Short mmCIF file of C-alpha atoms in Angstrom, two decimals:
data_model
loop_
_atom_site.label_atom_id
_atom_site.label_comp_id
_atom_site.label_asym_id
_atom_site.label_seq_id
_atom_site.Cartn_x
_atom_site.Cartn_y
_atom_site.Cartn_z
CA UNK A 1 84.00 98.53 -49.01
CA UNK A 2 80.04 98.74 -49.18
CA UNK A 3 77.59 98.15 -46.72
CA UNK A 4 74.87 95.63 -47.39
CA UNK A 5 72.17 96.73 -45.78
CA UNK A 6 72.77 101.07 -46.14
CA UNK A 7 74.70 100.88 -48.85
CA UNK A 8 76.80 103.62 -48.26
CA UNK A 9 80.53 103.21 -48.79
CA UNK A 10 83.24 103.01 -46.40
CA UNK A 11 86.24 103.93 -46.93
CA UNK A 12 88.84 101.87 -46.03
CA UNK A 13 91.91 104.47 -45.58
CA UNK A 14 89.98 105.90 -42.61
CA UNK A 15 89.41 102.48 -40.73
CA UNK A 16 90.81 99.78 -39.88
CA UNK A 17 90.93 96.61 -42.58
CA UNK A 18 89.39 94.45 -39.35
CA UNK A 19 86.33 96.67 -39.13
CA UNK A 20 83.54 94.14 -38.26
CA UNK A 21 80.37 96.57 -38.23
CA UNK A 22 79.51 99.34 -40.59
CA UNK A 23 80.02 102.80 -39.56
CA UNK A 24 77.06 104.71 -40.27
CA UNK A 25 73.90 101.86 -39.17
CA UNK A 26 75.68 99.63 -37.02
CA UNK A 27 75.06 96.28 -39.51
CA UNK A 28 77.29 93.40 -39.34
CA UNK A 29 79.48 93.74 -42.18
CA UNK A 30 80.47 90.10 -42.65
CA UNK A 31 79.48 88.60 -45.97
CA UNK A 32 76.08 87.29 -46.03
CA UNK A 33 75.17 83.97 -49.06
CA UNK A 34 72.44 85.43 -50.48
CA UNK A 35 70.97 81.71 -49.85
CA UNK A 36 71.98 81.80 -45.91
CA UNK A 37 70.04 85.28 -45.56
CA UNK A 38 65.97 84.97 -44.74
CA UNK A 39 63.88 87.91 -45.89
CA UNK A 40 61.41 90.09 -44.45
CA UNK A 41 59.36 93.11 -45.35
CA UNK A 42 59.91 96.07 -43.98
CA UNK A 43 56.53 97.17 -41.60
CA UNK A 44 57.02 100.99 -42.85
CA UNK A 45 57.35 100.79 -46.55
CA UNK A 46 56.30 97.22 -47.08
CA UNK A 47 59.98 96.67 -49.41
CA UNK A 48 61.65 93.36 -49.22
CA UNK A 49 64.92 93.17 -47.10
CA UNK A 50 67.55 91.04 -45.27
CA UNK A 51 65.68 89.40 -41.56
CA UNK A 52 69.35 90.77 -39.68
CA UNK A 53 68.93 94.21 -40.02
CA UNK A 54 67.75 96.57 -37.35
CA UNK A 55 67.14 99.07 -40.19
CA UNK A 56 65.04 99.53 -43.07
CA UNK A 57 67.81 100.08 -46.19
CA UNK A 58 65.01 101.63 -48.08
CA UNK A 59 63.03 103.72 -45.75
CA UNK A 60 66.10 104.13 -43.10
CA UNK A 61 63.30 103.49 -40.49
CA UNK A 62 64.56 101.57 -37.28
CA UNK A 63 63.19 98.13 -36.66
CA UNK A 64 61.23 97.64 -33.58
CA UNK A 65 62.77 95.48 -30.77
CA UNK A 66 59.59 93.46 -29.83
CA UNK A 67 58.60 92.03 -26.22
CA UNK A 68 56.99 88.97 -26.58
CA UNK A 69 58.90 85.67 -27.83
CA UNK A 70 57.23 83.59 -30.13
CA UNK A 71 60.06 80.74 -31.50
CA UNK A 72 62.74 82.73 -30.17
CA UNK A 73 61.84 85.60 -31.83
CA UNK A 74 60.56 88.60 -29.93
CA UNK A 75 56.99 90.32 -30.82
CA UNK A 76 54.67 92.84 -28.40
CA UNK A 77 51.15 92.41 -27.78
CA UNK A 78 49.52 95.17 -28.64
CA UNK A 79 46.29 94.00 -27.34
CA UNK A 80 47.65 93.58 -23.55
CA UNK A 81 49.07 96.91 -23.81
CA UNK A 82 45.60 98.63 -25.09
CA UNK A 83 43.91 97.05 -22.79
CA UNK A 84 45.55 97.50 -19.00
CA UNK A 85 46.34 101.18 -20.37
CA UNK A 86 42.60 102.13 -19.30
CA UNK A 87 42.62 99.65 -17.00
CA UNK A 88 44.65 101.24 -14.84
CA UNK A 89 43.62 104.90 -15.44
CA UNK A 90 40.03 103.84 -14.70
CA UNK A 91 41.30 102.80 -11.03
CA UNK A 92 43.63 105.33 -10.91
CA UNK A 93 40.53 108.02 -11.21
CA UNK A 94 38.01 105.92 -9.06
CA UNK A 95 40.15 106.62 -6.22
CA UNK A 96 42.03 109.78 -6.85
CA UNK A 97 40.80 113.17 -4.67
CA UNK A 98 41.17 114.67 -8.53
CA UNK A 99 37.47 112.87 -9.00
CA UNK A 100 36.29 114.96 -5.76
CA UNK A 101 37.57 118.01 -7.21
CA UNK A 102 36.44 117.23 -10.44
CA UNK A 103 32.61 116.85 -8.71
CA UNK A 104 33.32 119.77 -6.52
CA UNK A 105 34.47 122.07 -9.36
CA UNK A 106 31.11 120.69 -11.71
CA UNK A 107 28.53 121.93 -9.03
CA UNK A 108 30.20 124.91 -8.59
CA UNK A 109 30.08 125.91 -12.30
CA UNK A 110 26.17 124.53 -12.17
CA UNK A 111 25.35 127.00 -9.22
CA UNK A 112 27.73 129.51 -10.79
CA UNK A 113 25.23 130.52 -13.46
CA UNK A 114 22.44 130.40 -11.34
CA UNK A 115 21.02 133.33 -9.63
CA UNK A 116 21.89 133.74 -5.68
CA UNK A 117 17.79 132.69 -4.60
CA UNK A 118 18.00 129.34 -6.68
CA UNK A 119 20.83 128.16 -5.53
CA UNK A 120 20.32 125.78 -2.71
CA UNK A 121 21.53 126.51 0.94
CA UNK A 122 23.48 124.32 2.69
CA UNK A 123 20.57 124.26 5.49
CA UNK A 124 18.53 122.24 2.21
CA UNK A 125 21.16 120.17 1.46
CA UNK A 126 21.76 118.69 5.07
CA UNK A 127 18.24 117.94 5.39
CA UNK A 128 18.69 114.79 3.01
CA UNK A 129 18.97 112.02 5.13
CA UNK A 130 22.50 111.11 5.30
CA UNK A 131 22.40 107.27 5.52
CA UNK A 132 21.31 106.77 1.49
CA UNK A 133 24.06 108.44 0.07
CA UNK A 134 26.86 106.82 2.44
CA UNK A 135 25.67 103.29 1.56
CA UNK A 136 25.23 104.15 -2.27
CA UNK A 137 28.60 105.81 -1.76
CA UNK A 138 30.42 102.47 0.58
CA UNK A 139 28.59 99.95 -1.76
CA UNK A 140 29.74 101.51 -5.62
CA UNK A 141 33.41 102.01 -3.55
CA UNK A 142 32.85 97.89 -2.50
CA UNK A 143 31.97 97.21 -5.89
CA UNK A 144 35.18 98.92 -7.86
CA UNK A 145 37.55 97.59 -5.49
CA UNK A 146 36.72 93.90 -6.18
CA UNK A 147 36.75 94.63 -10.01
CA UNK A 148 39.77 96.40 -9.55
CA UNK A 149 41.24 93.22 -7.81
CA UNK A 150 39.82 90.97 -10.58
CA UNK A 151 41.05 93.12 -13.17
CA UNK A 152 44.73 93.41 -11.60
CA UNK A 153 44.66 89.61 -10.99
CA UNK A 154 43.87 88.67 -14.75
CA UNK A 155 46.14 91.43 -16.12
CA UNK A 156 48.65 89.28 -14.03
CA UNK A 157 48.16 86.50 -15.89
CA UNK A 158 47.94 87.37 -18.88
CA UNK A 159 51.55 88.97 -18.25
CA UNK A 160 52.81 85.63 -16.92
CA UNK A 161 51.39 83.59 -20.02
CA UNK A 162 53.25 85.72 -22.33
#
């Protein structure tokens, strides 16, 4: 017996004459009417084949299982998934202590190559009034946490319309 969608043969003396799927990809082995069977290209190498299999009998690459369902057939978004990607890492770092490390770590590696006399004491730096950079500081904080909700809310969406 040959498979119709690896084409490797299987012989029969070593399984069972009821053996429904095909040993080495896993295809249905039932006889397909050439006129019953739809065809698609394979994505990879672009070569005609049958719609049923899970894997390219060309190529051997494996068929994606998609995620979104579009006339019962399931496809992903690839534009949802670029998108909430940075999305989320751009929240993720706005409130992380790694972006006051990060800040900590760049002024030290300023003042690092600076001689001792240059660099400025902290009897300088408390002198700034302290009021500007806390509101500056609350307001920019204010401002990313209602585009983060915005954000989260029409990433929602978007997941429940698909």
């Amino acid at each position: 017996m040959q498979c119709h969608n690896c084409g490797r043969n299987i012989d029969e003396s070593l399984f069972p004459a009821s053996l429904a799927f095909c040993v080495y990809c896993g295809q249905d082995l039932k006889p397909v009417s050439h006129e019953a069977e739809r065809l698609a290209f394979c994505p990879y190498c672009g070569r005609e084949m049958s719609e049923q299999t899970s894997f390219c009998p060309h190529c051997g690459k494996q068929l994606k299982v998609s995620e979104k369902s579009l006339s019962g057939q399931k496809i992903s978004n690839p534009f949802l998934e670029r998108t909430t990607k940075p999305i989320v890492k751009a929240i993720r770092d706005a409130f992380s202590s790694e972006k006051k490390t990060r800040k900590l770590f760049q002024q030290w590696s300023e003042y690092a190559e600076l001689p001792p006399e240059e660099v400025p004491s902290m009897e300088a730096l408390r002198e700034m009034p302290e009021g500007v950079e806390t509101k500056r500081g609350y307001r920019w904080d204010l401002a990313v946490g209602i585009a983060g909700i915005i954000v989260i809310a029409l990433v929602i969406f978007l997941v429940i319309q698909c």
